Structures are given as structure tokens and as C-alpha cells.
Coordinates of C-alpha atoms and ligand atoms in Angstrom, one line a residue:
M1 CA -1.0 -44.7 -45.4
L2 CA -1.0 -40.7 -46.4
Q3 CA -0.7 -40.9 -50.5
E4 CA 0.0 -38.6 -52.7
N5 CA -2.8 -34.7 -53.3
Q6 CA -4.4 -36.5 -50.2
I7 CA -6.4 -33.7 -48.4
L8 CA -5.7 -32.9 -44.9
D9 CA -6.1 -31.2 -42.0
V10 CA -3.6 -30.6 -38.8
E11 CA -2.0 -29.0 -36.8
I12 CA 1.7 -28.1 -36.2
I13 CA 3.4 -29.0 -33.8
D14 CA 7.4 -27.5 -34.6
L15 CA 9.5 -25.5 -37.4
N16 CA 12.9 -27.5 -38.5
H17 CA 15.5 -25.2 -39.2
M18 CA 14.6 -24.1 -42.6
G19 CA 11.8 -22.4 -41.9
K20 CA 9.0 -25.2 -42.3
G21 CA 6.2 -26.0 -40.2
V22 CA 6.0 -29.9 -39.0
A23 CA 2.9 -31.8 -38.7
K24 CA 2.2 -35.2 -37.9
S25 CA 0.4 -38.0 -39.4
D26 CA -0.1 -41.4 -39.5
N27 CA 3.8 -41.7 -38.0
L28 CA 5.5 -39.2 -41.0
V29 CA 6.1 -36.4 -40.5
I30 CA 4.9 -33.5 -42.9
F31 CA 6.7 -30.7 -43.7
V32 CA 4.6 -27.9 -44.7
D33 CA 5.4 -23.2 -46.3
D34 CA 4.1 -21.0 -44.9
V35 CA 3.1 -21.9 -41.2
I36 CA 4.1 -22.1 -38.0
P37 CA 3.4 -24.0 -34.6
G38 CA 0.0 -23.6 -33.5
D39 CA -2.1 -23.3 -36.7
I40 CA -4.1 -25.7 -38.2
A41 CA -4.1 -26.0 -41.6
K42 CA -6.1 -27.8 -44.5
I43 CA -2.4 -29.1 -46.4
K44 CA -2.1 -31.5 -49.3
I45 CA 0.6 -33.3 -49.5
T46 CA 2.6 -32.8 -52.6
E47 CA 4.6 -35.5 -52.5
I48 CA 5.6 -39.0 -50.8
K49 CA 9.5 -39.5 -49.0
K50 CA 10.7 -42.7 -47.7
N51 CA 10.7 -40.4 -44.0
Y52 CA 8.7 -37.4 -45.1
A53 CA 6.2 -35.8 -46.5
L54 CA 5.8 -32.4 -48.5
G55 CA 2.6 -30.6 -47.7
E56 CA 1.4 -27.5 -48.6
L57 CA -1.0 -25.2 -47.5
I58 CA -4.2 -24.9 -48.7
T59 CA -5.6 -23.1 -46.0
I60 CA -5.6 -21.4 -42.2
I61 CA -8.7 -22.9 -40.6
K62 CA -7.1 -22.4 -37.3
P63 CA -4.9 -19.1 -36.9
S64 CA -1.9 -19.9 -33.8
E65 CA -2.0 -17.5 -31.4
N66 CA 1.5 -15.8 -32.0
R67 CA 0.6 -15.8 -36.4
I68 CA 0.7 -12.6 -37.6
D69 CA 0.2 -10.6 -41.3
S70 CA 3.3 -9.7 -42.5
A71 CA 4.4 -6.6 -42.6
C72 CA 5.9 -7.3 -46.1
G73 CA 4.2 -7.4 -49.0
F74 CA 6.4 -9.1 -50.4
F75 CA 7.3 -12.3 -47.9
E76 CA 5.1 -15.1 -49.8
Q77 CA 7.3 -15.1 -52.9
C78 CA 11.2 -13.8 -51.1
G79 CA 13.5 -16.3 -50.0
G80 CA 15.1 -14.2 -48.0
C81 CA 12.8 -14.1 -44.5
Q82 CA 11.0 -16.9 -43.0
L83 CA 9.3 -15.7 -40.4
M84 CA 7.5 -12.7 -41.2
H85 CA 4.0 -14.9 -40.1
M86 CA 5.3 -14.9 -36.2
N87 CA 5.6 -12.2 -33.8
Y88 CA 9.1 -10.7 -32.4
E89 CA 8.8 -12.2 -28.7
E90 CA 8.3 -15.8 -30.5
Q91 CA 10.8 -15.9 -32.5
L92 CA 13.1 -14.9 -29.9
K93 CA 11.6 -18.5 -28.1
Y94 CA 12.1 -20.5 -31.2
K95 CA 15.7 -19.1 -31.6
R96 CA 16.7 -20.6 -27.6
E97 CA 14.5 -23.2 -27.8
R98 CA 16.3 -24.0 -30.7
V99 CA 20.4 -24.1 -29.3
I100 CA 19.2 -26.4 -26.6
N101 CA 17.4 -28.4 -28.7
E102 CA 20.4 -29.2 -30.4
L103 CA 22.8 -29.1 -28.2
K104 CA 20.0 -32.6 -26.4
R105 CA 21.0 -33.6 -29.8
A106 CA 24.3 -34.3 -29.6
G107 CA 23.4 -35.3 -26.2
V108 CA 25.8 -32.3 -24.7
N109 CA 25.7 -32.2 -21.1
T110 CA 23.4 -29.7 -20.3
E111 CA 21.7 -30.1 -16.3
E112 CA 23.7 -27.5 -15.1
V113 CA 23.7 -25.3 -18.1
T114 CA 22.2 -21.9 -18.6
V115 CA 20.9 -20.7 -21.7
N116 CA 20.1 -17.0 -21.4
D117 CA 16.7 -15.7 -23.1
T118 CA 17.7 -14.6 -27.2
L119 CA 19.0 -11.0 -26.5
G120 CA 16.7 -9.6 -29.1
M121 CA 16.2 -6.4 -31.0
K122 CA 14.1 -3.0 -30.0
T123 CA 12.9 -2.1 -33.7
P124 CA 13.7 -5.0 -36.0
F125 CA 13.4 -3.2 -38.9
R126 CA 16.2 -1.7 -41.2
Y127 CA 18.7 -3.3 -39.5
R128 CA 21.1 -4.9 -42.6
N129 CA 23.9 -3.0 -43.9
K130 CA 25.1 -5.0 -46.3
T131 CA 22.0 -5.9 -49.3
T132 CA 22.6 -8.5 -52.5
F133 CA 20.4 -8.0 -55.0
S134 CA 20.3 -9.9 -58.9
V135 CA 19.9 -8.1 -61.6
T136 CA 17.6 -9.9 -64.1
E137 CA 15.8 -9.2 -67.4
K138 CA 12.9 -10.4 -67.2
N139 CA 10.1 -9.9 -70.2
N140 CA 12.5 -6.8 -71.5
D141 CA 12.0 -5.4 -67.8
I142 CA 14.8 -5.5 -65.4
F143 CA 14.1 -6.9 -62.0
I144 CA 16.5 -6.3 -59.0
G145 CA 16.2 -7.7 -55.6
P146 CA 16.9 -11.2 -53.6
Y147 CA 15.7 -14.6 -55.2
E148 CA 12.4 -16.7 -54.2
Q149 CA 13.0 -19.0 -51.8
G150 CA 14.0 -22.5 -53.2
T151 CA 15.3 -20.6 -56.5
Y152 CA 17.6 -17.9 -58.7
N153 CA 14.4 -16.7 -59.6
T154 CA 14.7 -13.1 -59.1
V155 CA 11.9 -10.7 -57.2
D156 CA 11.4 -7.6 -58.2
I157 CA 10.6 -5.5 -54.9
S158 CA 10.6 -1.9 -54.8
G159 CA 11.6 -2.0 -51.2
C160 CA 13.7 -4.4 -47.9
L161 CA 11.8 -3.8 -44.5
I162 CA 15.3 -5.4 -43.2
Q163 CA 17.7 -3.7 -45.0
S164 CA 18.2 0.6 -44.9
R165 CA 16.4 2.7 -47.1
E166 CA 18.9 4.1 -48.2
A167 CA 19.5 1.0 -50.1
D168 CA 16.4 1.4 -51.2
E169 CA 16.5 4.5 -52.5
V170 CA 19.6 3.4 -54.4
V171 CA 17.7 0.3 -55.8
N172 CA 15.5 2.6 -57.7
L173 CA 17.1 5.0 -58.8
F174 CA 19.9 2.8 -59.9
K175 CA 17.1 0.7 -62.5
N176 CA 16.1 3.6 -64.2
L177 CA 18.9 5.0 -64.8
M178 CA 19.7 1.1 -66.3
I179 CA 16.6 1.9 -68.2
K180 CA 17.0 5.2 -68.4
Y181 CA 21.1 4.6 -70.5
K182 CA 19.9 1.0 -72.2
I183 CA 22.2 -1.2 -70.0
D184 CA 21.0 -4.7 -70.3
A185 CA 20.4 -7.0 -67.1
Y186 CA 22.5 -10.4 -67.7
D187 CA 20.1 -13.5 -68.4
K188 CA 21.0 -16.5 -66.6
M189 CA 19.1 -18.8 -69.3
T190 CA 21.1 -17.0 -72.3
G191 CA 24.8 -15.4 -70.5
K192 CA 23.5 -13.2 -72.2
G193 CA 23.8 -8.8 -71.0
I194 CA 25.9 -6.8 -68.4
V195 CA 24.7 -6.3 -65.0
R196 CA 24.5 -9.0 -62.8
N197 CA 23.7 -8.2 -59.6
I198 CA 23.9 -5.0 -57.0
I199 CA 25.2 -4.5 -53.6
I200 CA 24.8 -2.1 -51.5
R201 CA 26.7 -1.5 -47.9
N202 CA 25.9 0.7 -45.8
N203 CA 27.7 2.1 -42.6
R204 CA 26.7 3.7 -39.4
N205 CA 26.6 7.6 -40.9
N206 CA 25.2 6.5 -43.8
E207 CA 27.5 6.7 -46.2
L208 CA 27.4 3.9 -48.8
M209 CA 29.6 1.6 -50.9
I210 CA 28.3 0.9 -54.3
V211 CA 29.2 -3.1 -55.9
I212 CA 28.1 -3.2 -59.3
V213 CA 28.6 -7.3 -60.5
T214 CA 29.0 -7.1 -64.3
T215 CA 30.0 -9.3 -67.0
I216 CA 32.5 -7.3 -68.8
E217 CA 34.9 -4.3 -68.6
N218 CA 33.1 -1.5 -70.3
F219 CA 30.0 -0.7 -71.9
K220 CA 28.3 1.7 -73.4
N221 CA 27.0 4.7 -71.4
K222 CA 29.4 3.1 -68.1
E223 CA 30.5 7.4 -67.7
E224 CA 26.6 8.5 -67.5
L225 CA 25.5 6.0 -65.4
I226 CA 27.7 6.4 -62.8
D227 CA 27.7 10.4 -62.1
N228 CA 24.7 10.4 -62.7
L229 CA 24.3 8.0 -59.3
V230 CA 26.8 9.7 -57.5
S231 CA 25.5 13.2 -57.9
I232 CA 21.6 12.5 -57.3
N233 CA 22.1 10.9 -54.2
S234 CA 25.1 12.4 -52.5
N235 CA 25.3 9.6 -50.0
I236 CA 26.7 7.4 -52.2
K237 CA 30.8 7.8 -50.8
T238 CA 32.6 4.7 -53.4
V239 CA 31.4 2.6 -56.7
I240 CA 33.0 -0.5 -57.7
Q241 CA 32.6 -2.1 -60.7
N242 CA 33.3 -6.4 -60.1
I243 CA 34.0 -8.1 -63.1
N244 CA 32.6 -11.9 -63.5
N245 CA 32.3 -13.2 -66.7
K246 CA 31.9 -16.6 -65.0
N247 CA 28.4 -19.2 -65.3
T248 CA 28.2 -19.4 -61.8
N249 CA 26.1 -19.0 -58.6
L250 CA 28.7 -16.4 -56.8
V251 CA 28.5 -13.3 -56.9
M252 CA 31.2 -12.0 -57.2
G253 CA 34.5 -12.4 -59.6
R254 CA 37.7 -11.8 -59.1
K255 CA 38.7 -7.9 -60.7
N256 CA 37.7 -5.1 -59.2
K257 CA 37.9 -1.5 -60.6
V258 CA 37.1 1.5 -58.0
L259 CA 35.0 3.4 -60.8
Y260 CA 34.6 5.9 -58.2
G261 CA 36.3 7.6 -54.5
Q262 CA 37.8 4.9 -53.0
G263 CA 37.0 1.5 -52.4
T264 CA 36.1 1.2 -49.4
I265 CA 34.1 2.9 -46.6
N266 CA 35.2 3.1 -42.7
D267 CA 32.7 2.1 -40.2
T268 CA 33.2 1.6 -36.7
I269 CA 32.3 -1.1 -33.5
D270 CA 32.5 0.1 -29.9
D271 CA 35.2 2.7 -30.4
L272 CA 37.0 0.8 -32.7
S273 CA 36.7 1.8 -35.9
F274 CA 37.3 -1.0 -39.5
V275 CA 38.9 -0.2 -43.0
I276 CA 35.7 -2.6 -45.5
S277 CA 36.8 -3.0 -48.1
P278 CA 34.2 -5.5 -51.3
E279 CA 34.8 -8.9 -50.5
A280 CA 35.6 -8.2 -46.3
F281 CA 33.3 -9.8 -44.7
F282 CA 31.8 -7.1 -42.0
Q283 CA 28.3 -8.4 -39.3
V284 CA 25.8 -7.4 -40.6
N285 CA 23.5 -6.2 -37.8
P286 CA 25.8 -3.4 -36.3
E287 CA 23.2 -3.1 -33.4
Q288 CA 23.1 -6.6 -32.3
T289 CA 27.0 -7.3 -33.7
E290 CA 28.1 -4.9 -30.0
K291 CA 25.4 -7.8 -28.2
L292 CA 27.0 -10.3 -29.8
Y293 CA 31.1 -9.2 -29.1
Q294 CA 30.8 -7.9 -25.7
T295 CA 29.2 -11.1 -24.6
A296 CA 31.8 -12.8 -26.5
I297 CA 34.8 -10.7 -25.0
Q298 CA 32.5 -10.8 -21.3
Y299 CA 32.8 -14.4 -21.5
A300 CA 36.5 -14.3 -22.5
D301 CA 36.4 -13.1 -19.8
I302 CA 40.5 -11.9 -20.1
N303 CA 43.4 -10.5 -18.7
K304 CA 46.6 -8.4 -18.8
D305 CA 48.6 -11.8 -18.5
E306 CA 46.4 -14.1 -20.9
V307 CA 47.3 -14.9 -24.5
C308 CA 44.1 -15.2 -25.8
F309 CA 43.9 -17.0 -30.2
D310 CA 41.0 -15.6 -32.5
I311 CA 40.0 -18.5 -35.1
Y312 CA 37.6 -17.5 -37.5
C313 CA 38.9 -13.9 -37.8
G314 CA 38.2 -12.3 -41.0
I315 CA 39.9 -8.4 -40.6
G316 CA 39.6 -8.4 -37.1
T317 CA 37.0 -7.4 -35.0
I318 CA 37.0 -9.3 -32.1
S319 CA 40.8 -9.9 -32.0
L320 CA 40.5 -5.6 -31.4
M321 CA 38.3 -5.6 -29.3
A322 CA 39.9 -8.1 -27.6
A323 CA 43.5 -6.9 -27.6
K324 CA 42.4 -4.0 -25.1
Y325 CA 42.2 -7.0 -21.8
A326 CA 44.8 -9.4 -23.0
K327 CA 49.1 -9.9 -23.5
K328 CA 48.8 -10.6 -26.6
V329 CA 46.1 -11.1 -29.3
Y330 CA 46.6 -14.4 -32.0
G331 CA 43.9 -14.2 -34.9
V332 CA 43.6 -16.4 -37.7
E333 CA 41.8 -16.0 -40.7
I334 CA 41.9 -17.8 -44.9
V335 CA 41.3 -15.1 -46.5
E336 CA 44.3 -13.7 -47.4
Q337 CA 42.9 -10.1 -48.6
A338 CA 40.7 -10.0 -44.6
V339 CA 44.0 -10.9 -42.8
V340 CA 45.7 -7.4 -44.4
D341 CA 42.6 -5.2 -43.8
A342 CA 43.0 -6.7 -39.9
R343 CA 46.5 -5.6 -39.6
A344 CA 45.7 -1.9 -41.1
N345 CA 42.5 -2.2 -38.8
A346 CA 45.5 -2.8 -36.2
L347 CA 47.2 -0.3 -36.8
N348 CA 44.1 2.2 -37.3
N349 CA 43.7 2.1 -33.5
N350 CA 46.6 1.7 -32.4
I351 CA 46.9 -2.1 -31.6
H352 CA 50.0 -3.5 -31.3
N353 CA 49.4 -7.0 -28.8
V354 CA 48.3 -8.5 -31.8
E355 CA 49.4 -11.2 -34.7
F356 CA 47.1 -12.1 -38.1
F357 CA 48.5 -15.6 -39.4
A358 CA 46.4 -15.9 -43.1
G359 CA 45.3 -19.9 -43.4
K360 CA 43.4 -22.6 -43.2
A361 CA 42.3 -22.9 -39.5
E362 CA 42.7 -26.8 -39.9
E363 CA 46.8 -25.6 -40.5
V364 CA 47.7 -23.4 -38.7
V365 CA 46.3 -23.1 -35.0
P366 CA 48.4 -27.0 -35.1
K367 CA 51.4 -25.2 -36.4
L368 CA 51.5 -22.5 -33.9
Y369 CA 51.0 -25.4 -31.1
K370 CA 53.3 -27.0 -32.8
Q371 CA 55.8 -23.8 -32.4
K372 CA 54.9 -23.8 -28.6
I373 CA 52.0 -20.6 -29.6
K374 CA 49.7 -21.1 -26.4
A375 CA 46.7 -19.8 -25.5
D376 CA 45.0 -19.3 -22.5
V377 CA 41.7 -18.4 -23.4
V378 CA 40.3 -19.6 -27.7
I379 CA 37.3 -17.6 -29.0
V380 CA 36.2 -18.7 -32.2
D381 CA 33.8 -17.5 -34.5
P382 CA 33.3 -20.3 -37.7
P383 CA 31.1 -20.5 -40.6
R384 CA 28.1 -23.3 -40.7
K385 CA 30.0 -25.8 -40.8
G386 CA 31.8 -25.2 -37.3
C387 CA 34.9 -26.1 -36.7
E388 CA 37.4 -28.2 -38.8
K389 CA 38.3 -31.4 -36.4
P390 CA 42.3 -30.8 -36.2
V391 CA 41.1 -27.2 -34.2
I392 CA 38.9 -28.8 -32.2
D393 CA 42.2 -31.2 -31.1
T394 CA 44.9 -29.2 -30.7
I395 CA 42.4 -27.1 -29.0
I396 CA 42.0 -29.5 -26.3
N397 CA 45.7 -30.7 -26.0
M398 CA 47.0 -27.0 -26.0
S399 CA 44.4 -26.6 -22.5
P400 CA 43.2 -23.8 -22.5
K401 CA 41.4 -22.5 -19.8
K402 CA 38.3 -21.0 -22.2
V403 CA 36.9 -21.6 -24.8
V404 CA 34.3 -19.0 -26.2
Y405 CA 32.4 -19.8 -28.9
V406 CA 30.8 -17.8 -31.5
S407 CA 28.4 -19.2 -33.6
C408 CA 25.8 -19.1 -36.7
N409 CA 24.5 -23.1 -36.9
P410 CA 23.1 -24.5 -33.4
S411 CA 23.7 -28.1 -35.3
T412 CA 27.7 -27.7 -36.3
L413 CA 27.6 -25.2 -32.2
A414 CA 26.6 -28.4 -30.5
R415 CA 28.5 -31.5 -32.5
D416 CA 31.8 -29.2 -31.8
I417 CA 31.1 -28.7 -28.0
K418 CA 30.3 -32.4 -27.7
L419 CA 33.6 -33.2 -28.6
L420 CA 34.9 -30.8 -26.5
E421 CA 33.3 -32.2 -23.7
E422 CA 35.1 -35.7 -24.4
G423 CA 38.6 -33.8 -24.3
G424 CA 37.3 -32.6 -20.6
Y425 CA 36.2 -28.9 -21.6
K426 CA 32.6 -28.1 -20.0
L427 CA 29.3 -26.2 -21.3
I428 CA 28.4 -23.6 -18.9
K429 CA 26.7 -20.7 -19.8
A430 CA 24.9 -19.6 -24.0
Q431 CA 23.6 -16.3 -25.2
P432 CA 21.7 -16.3 -28.3
V433 CA 21.5 -13.1 -30.1
D434 CA 19.3 -12.2 -32.6
M435 CA 21.1 -11.3 -35.3
F436 CA 18.7 -11.6 -38.5
P437 CA 15.5 -10.4 -37.7
W438 CA 12.2 -13.2 -39.3
T439 CA 14.7 -15.0 -40.5
V440 CA 15.7 -18.6 -38.9
H441 CA 18.5 -17.1 -38.7
V442 CA 19.9 -18.9 -34.9
E443 CA 23.3 -16.5 -33.7
C444 CA 24.5 -18.0 -30.6
I445 CA 28.2 -17.1 -27.6
V446 CA 28.6 -20.0 -25.3
Q447 CA 31.9 -20.0 -22.6
I448 CA 33.2 -23.5 -22.3
K449 CA 35.5 -24.3 -19.5
R450 CA 38.7 -26.7 -19.2
A451 CA 36.6 -29.8 -16.6
E452 CA 38.4 -28.7 -13.1
T453 CA 39.2 -32.4 -13.2
R454 CA 41.4 -32.3 -16.2
M455 CA 42.9 -28.9 -14.5
K456 CA 47.5 -29.1 -14.6
Ligands
SAH1 N1 35.0 -13.6 -36.5 C1 34.8 -12.4 -37.5 C2 34.8 -13.6 -38.9 C3 33.2 -14.4 -38.4 S1 33.5 -15.4 -40.6 C4 33.6 -11.5 -37.4 O1 32.9 -11.6 -36.0 O2 33.7 -10.5 -38.4 C5 34.0 -16.7 -40.9 C6 35.2 -16.3 -41.4 O3 36.3 -17.8 -41.0 C7 35.5 -15.3 -42.2 O4 35.2 -14.4 -42.4 C8 36.1 -17.2 -43.3 O5 36.5 -16.0 -44.2 C9 36.4 -17.7 -41.9 N2 37.0 -19.6 -42.1 C10 36.4 -19.6 -43.3 N3 37.1 -21.4 -43.4 C11 38.0 -21.0 -42.2 C12 39.2 -21.8 -42.2 N4 38.8 -22.8 -42.7 N5 39.9 -21.4 -42.1 C13 40.3 -19.9 -41.8 N6 39.1 -19.2 -41.5 C14 38.2 -19.2 -42.3

């Protein structure tokens, strides 16, 4: 029997969905950080639970052939990336295997299903167009950066290899200006201080939007801070102050104030242009987003006589791409501002065969169906928790020819495919796309068709 504090040598046989290495001893699964499959490691058991144990790496006895030195000096502390010690090709394989394993685990019939190789990036660095960093006071110093693994402690980093160089520059400039103008960072423990977070978004032309999240609206030297920021860095096109005075882990509060510029930036996907407001959801990896959306459109294979639903449509990105090929597209989204943005995006791009509805998909979609608005093709792109049951049930009743599911969580994807399968649908093919290199996140698009036997 394993004991706490026991030291043992193990072989790492797998990686779980959080990026922890998996080993086995005495029939007990042990999860270990900082290791990858193929590593032989000396570990110490730190905790024993009913069905598993946790271990801590002491030393690597023999490294896996896929182990590499992390390109980032902050990897050990930072909670942002989990796979900086695994070669990129292997990450792509791991992500494909996770999709296959989750499908099998949910009992999906995978016999005739093609799961393509993960679409990766040529240069998997500096890909993010959005950075959200926390700002905290520690030992009279200002820390700006992501959170440590599993905690809300800020790692003070001078640069991040997955965000843009421009964002790195802004972080360092902002910190210096906070020091120069004696502006306090927020202290979570005491609730005192002013600046809580900085959000930096960049578009493809490297124009920047900065959102500064503060506890109060007015503070000393605010104008000087902003004047300096925008005059030193001419890439900054707009600065927004967001006020969040709540004791919460949510980054943004309800109130926004535009301090400089228009309050939005524009970005493009394919030949479409989009207005991005501070809260808008916009895919963070532009290079991969194009591949993701193009695959979605290809899998949807819509023709001009067909009606398409884009459920969980955000600011209407996929809807507008689909509109070119469809008779009509209906978009459904819970965030009202995103729907306002989606409508504006449609007008700006001169697209008129789309209609957007604000509300919960689980309420709006059944309502549309009741009103006899039916889809020939359904595209869904839900958050991590997957589709709500009423959405799946309505799709089954509505009986579209095709369902294209864009997913950021293979486990809820597999669960929902299984439900569709029970409703007479069949998984045809799957395409994992690496939207987040060096992290464990797996994005995947699948094509699902109404089974022949169910054709009306
Ligand atoms: N397809 C868009 C957005 C995908 S993210 C894009 O690619 O940009 C998932 C979206 O689902 C978010 O915009 C989120 O606000 C929305 N959402 C979350 N829960 C929802 C629900 N119950 N009903 C409708 N939309 C929801």
C-alpha cells in the first residue's frame, strides 16, 4: 500500500485533461505535475485519496524522448501553460488522442469516423491577441502577470511567449508608470488599492485596446497616467477604464468609461471585419481561428436554399461567414451586447440574410422551432459545459441534415454527440485544431449527419 511521503520511481504513462502526468503503483493512479508520458521519475507521494494519489516530482531519472527544455523562464510557477516541456509535435498528437479517447469513453461509435491530425501552427509562439493580467501589491512592489498554477497569486513576469510583443511592452510601460505616478495596485486580502487588472487586446495591424480595471473611478494622477501611456506607445488606439469594486474573481465589473479613443478596435477574419468591444468574446488565436472557421464552413457544406442556425454565436463571426453560402442564418447568443455587436457587424459587412436573437439557447432554440423556424444545417459553438439538453433535444426534433459542433472541451463534445447519436445522428469526421499551443486546451470541430435510416 502506498503511504504519504513515500518516495518511489514511476513511469509516466499518460497525461490527464489538466496536464498532470499519470503513473500507476499498487493499482492506484498517481497524478504528478511537471512530467510527461515516457518520463521515468522519482516522486514523493503528497496525498492519498480514495481513488487516486497525488505526487510531487523530485527528479527525472530518465527523460521521455519528447521532453524539451521550456522556452519560457516562468513556466514552473505560471498557471498559463502546462506543456512547455513537451515537444510541439507530441502536443498535437496528444490533443488528437484526447478527442478519440473521450469519444470512446462516452460510447460514441467511432468505427467509421475519421479523426484528422490536429491542425497545428508553424510557429506556435506570440499567437494571442488578448492578455488578461492581474495587478497586485506585494512587499511594496507591483506584480503584473498571470496567476500561479492553482492559486490567485500573481506571477510577476516581464514577458510572455504566447502573447504579442506589443503586449509585453505595454505591461512593462504600465508598471513603470504606476510606480512613477504612485498608483496603488489592488490587494486582494485587504481589499485596498486601485488597479486590479490590465487587459490588452491587439488586432492584426497591432493596434491596441487597453482596459484598466480599477476599484474606484477617480484617483490621483489618472489623466497623467493615460496621457503618458498613449503618448509613449502610439500603437494604443483606445483606453477603457472598467470599474470593479466587488470582492470577486470575475475580472470585469459592469461600468466602462472610455478614457481615450473610440472604445473599440476593429479586426478581420477572412474578408469580414468585426468591431471588438471590451467585453466581446473574440477567438484569441487569429491564425488558427481562420482554420477553425474555414473547417466549420466546409463541414457545414451549406447551399443557397438552406437555412442555418449558429447557436452560441458570440459577435456573429461564424454566422457572417456562413451567410455567404446560406439562404438565411439565425444566430443565438446569451450576451446582449454581443448580439448588438453581431447586428452591427452584419450591417458593416453588408450582410442582410442574418438575424440574431439574444437569450439562452435552451429557451430561444425551442421557441424558434415552435414558431416553425427550422434549420437544414445547425452549427453550435458552446462554452466548456457543452450544449444544454433542450438544445440537443430540439435539434433532434428539428431534424437538420447536418450538425457541425465546434467544441473547446472534448468531454462535453463526446457526451453531446452520444445524445445526438441516440436521436438518429451519426458522427462522420472530426478535426482537432490547436488554438492554444503549450496549453492542454483542445479545440475540435466535428461533422455529424442525420443517419440514412432516419431520413424523412
Ligand atoms: N461562435 C462564437 C462564440 C463562441 S464562445 C465565436 O467563435 O466567436 C461561446 C458563446 O456562447 C459565448 O459568446 C457565450 O456568451 C455564449 N453562451 C454561453 N452560454 C449560452 C447560453 N446558454 N445560450 C446562448 N449563448 C450562450
